[in-house]
Amino acid sequence: MFDREKKLIRKIKNGDQEAFEKLYNTYADYSLRTAYGITKNQSDASDIVQETFIKVYRNLDKYDMKKPFKPWFYQILINEAKRYIAKKSKQAISMETEQLLDYFNSKKTDSDSEVWIEDLEVAMEELDDNHRTVLILKYLNEFKEKEIAEILELNVNTVKSRLYKARQRLKEIVGGVAGE
């Protein structure tokens, strides 16, 4: 994948619009899901993805070809989402819980899974932005901690700590909700 992306990026840098279309087709769906997960609004997510691809195209000369493209791309996407949200003066970043819940639900097989999913949905909404974002990147987009650190411009240990705290907080909230 890494070599294929490098070839594609070289073609884009040389003005090949079909190559850019291939890049778009490769990243558009996940980008839209990630942006929707952050904004919880389809229109906002589409705007963010559009702006992300514009920025990627304009800044492709700044991309370090020695490094994987995907983390660089998602860093732009996350930064664009944050910028967009700040511009709209939204207070909270919520995530697309449905896909994350599907992931968690696939790990749970007991008969109480419907109740558990509802509890988890409530819990996800109560997490702060930092914890929700790392969960999106980890479980929805399946990034490794190191990649998340690069995307969010954080230390790897900070990412690990946020993931740990997010999981702990989810357990607390779900336990509290389930116990009510």
Short mmCIF file of C-alpha atoms in Angstrom, two decimals, residues 31-171:
data_model
loop_
_atom_site.label_atom_id
_atom_site.label_comp_id
_atom_site.label_asym_id
_atom_site.label_seq_id
_atom_site.Cartn_x
_atom_site.Cartn_y
_atom_site.Cartn_z
CA SER A 31 -12.99 10.36 6.01
CA LEU A 32 -16.70 11.00 5.87
CA ARG A 33 -17.38 8.50 8.66
CA THR A 34 -14.65 10.01 10.81
CA ALA A 35 -15.84 13.57 10.20
CA TYR A 36 -19.43 12.52 10.86
CA GLY A 37 -18.28 10.79 14.02
CA ILE A 38 -16.81 14.04 15.23
CA THR A 39 -19.59 16.40 14.14
CA LYS A 40 -22.63 14.09 14.21
CA ASN A 41 -23.89 16.10 11.23
CA GLN A 42 -23.77 14.76 7.67
CA SER A 43 -23.62 18.18 6.02
CA ASP A 44 -20.80 19.37 8.29
CA ALA A 45 -18.95 16.11 7.72
CA SER A 46 -19.19 16.54 3.94
CA ASP A 47 -17.87 20.10 4.21
CA ILE A 48 -14.97 18.93 6.38
CA VAL A 49 -14.05 16.15 3.96
CA GLN A 50 -14.22 18.53 1.01
CA GLU A 51 -11.97 21.05 2.78
CA THR A 52 -9.62 18.25 3.82
CA PHE A 53 -9.11 17.08 0.25
CA ILE A 54 -8.55 20.66 -0.90
CA LYS A 55 -5.90 21.13 1.80
CA VAL A 56 -4.30 17.78 0.99
CA TYR A 57 -4.08 18.75 -2.67
CA ARG A 58 -2.68 22.21 -1.93
CA ASN A 59 -0.18 20.92 0.64
CA LEU A 60 0.95 17.72 -1.03
CA ASP A 61 4.38 19.27 -1.58
CA LYS A 62 4.75 19.41 2.23
CA TYR A 63 4.08 15.69 2.63
CA ASP A 64 7.19 13.69 3.60
CA MET A 65 7.28 10.78 1.13
CA LYS A 66 9.40 8.77 3.59
CA LYS A 67 6.44 8.49 5.96
CA PRO A 68 3.08 6.75 5.52
CA PHE A 69 0.44 8.92 3.89
CA LYS A 70 -2.57 7.82 5.96
CA PRO A 71 -1.53 9.41 9.30
CA TRP A 72 -0.60 12.65 7.50
CA PHE A 73 -3.99 12.67 5.78
CA TYR A 74 -5.91 12.00 8.98
CA GLN A 75 -3.98 14.69 10.81
CA ILE A 76 -5.27 17.17 8.24
CA LEU A 77 -8.78 15.73 8.55
CA ILE A 78 -8.83 15.98 12.34
CA ASN A 79 -7.36 19.50 12.28
CA GLU A 80 -9.92 20.54 9.69
CA ALA A 81 -12.73 19.10 11.80
CA LYS A 82 -11.48 20.99 14.85
CA ARG A 83 -11.21 24.20 12.83
CA TYR A 84 -14.68 23.73 11.39
CA ILE A 85 -16.21 23.10 14.79
CA ALA A 86 -14.48 26.10 16.31
CA LYS A 87 -15.73 28.22 13.43
CA LYS A 88 -19.30 27.10 14.06
CA SER A 89 -18.82 27.68 17.80
CA LYS A 90 -20.03 24.25 18.76
CA GLN A 91 -19.51 23.27 22.38
CA ALA A 92 -19.19 19.51 22.18
CA ILE A 93 -17.72 17.09 19.71
CA SER A 94 -19.81 13.97 19.56
CA MET A 95 -18.92 10.83 17.68
CA GLU A 96 -20.67 8.44 15.38
CA THR A 97 -21.54 5.98 18.07
CA GLU A 98 -23.30 3.53 15.79
CA GLN A 99 -20.12 2.18 14.18
CA LEU A 100 -18.14 2.27 17.38
CA LEU A 101 -21.00 0.50 19.11
CA ASP A 102 -21.01 -2.13 16.37
CA TYR A 103 -17.36 -2.74 17.11
CA PHE A 104 -17.91 -3.02 20.85
CA ASN A 105 -21.05 -5.07 20.33
CA SER A 106 -19.18 -7.56 18.17
CA LYS A 107 -17.03 -8.22 21.21
CA LYS A 108 -20.10 -8.81 23.42
CA THR A 109 -22.36 -11.80 22.91
CA ASP A 110 -24.73 -11.97 25.89
CA SER A 111 -28.50 -11.48 25.72
CA ASP A 112 -28.32 -8.03 27.30
CA SER A 113 -26.46 -6.56 24.33
CA GLU A 114 -29.28 -4.20 23.27
CA VAL A 115 -29.42 -2.62 26.72
CA TRP A 116 -25.65 -2.58 26.82
CA ILE A 117 -25.49 -0.75 23.47
CA GLU A 118 -27.94 1.90 24.66
CA ASP A 119 -25.89 2.36 27.82
CA LEU A 120 -22.71 2.67 25.78
CA GLU A 121 -24.33 5.28 23.51
CA VAL A 122 -25.18 7.38 26.56
CA ALA A 123 -21.68 6.90 27.92
CA MET A 124 -20.00 7.96 24.66
CA GLU A 125 -21.94 11.21 24.67
CA GLU A 126 -20.63 11.95 28.17
CA LEU A 127 -16.96 11.59 27.24
CA ASP A 128 -14.96 14.75 26.64
CA ASP A 129 -13.64 15.64 23.19
CA ASN A 130 -10.11 14.32 23.73
CA HIS A 131 -11.28 10.91 24.86
CA ARG A 132 -13.93 10.60 22.16
CA THR A 133 -11.44 11.51 19.44
CA VAL A 134 -8.87 8.89 20.45
CA LEU A 135 -11.62 6.26 20.59
CA ILE A 136 -12.76 7.20 17.08
CA LEU A 137 -9.26 6.86 15.72
CA LYS A 138 -8.50 3.66 17.64
CA TYR A 139 -11.70 1.67 17.21
CA LEU A 140 -13.47 3.20 14.23
CA ASN A 141 -10.41 3.78 12.04
CA GLU A 142 -8.19 1.12 13.65
CA PHE A 143 -5.11 3.31 14.00
CA LYS A 144 -2.25 2.24 16.22
CA GLU A 145 -1.34 4.43 19.20
CA LYS A 146 1.75 5.74 17.40
CA GLU A 147 -0.32 6.78 14.39
CA ILE A 148 -2.90 8.46 16.63
CA ALA A 149 -0.08 10.36 18.31
CA GLU A 150 1.14 11.61 14.92
CA ILE A 151 -2.35 12.59 13.79
CA LEU A 152 -3.17 14.49 16.98
CA GLU A 153 0.40 15.77 17.44
CA LEU A 154 0.66 14.17 20.87
CA ASN A 155 3.14 12.01 22.71
CA VAL A 156 2.40 8.27 22.35
CA ASN A 157 2.14 7.98 26.13
CA THR A 158 -0.48 10.74 26.16
CA VAL A 159 -2.51 8.79 23.60
CA LYS A 160 -2.20 5.60 25.65
CA SER A 161 -3.26 7.48 28.75
CA ARG A 162 -6.28 9.01 27.01
CA LEU A 163 -7.33 5.63 25.66
CA TYR A 164 -6.99 4.06 29.09
CA LYS A 165 -8.92 6.88 30.77
CA ALA A 166 -11.60 6.81 28.07
CA ARG A 167 -12.12 3.08 28.52
CA GLN A 168 -12.18 3.47 32.32
CA ARG A 169 -14.65 6.34 32.08
CA LEU A 170 -16.86 4.30 29.74
CA LYS A 171 -16.87 1.45 32.25
#
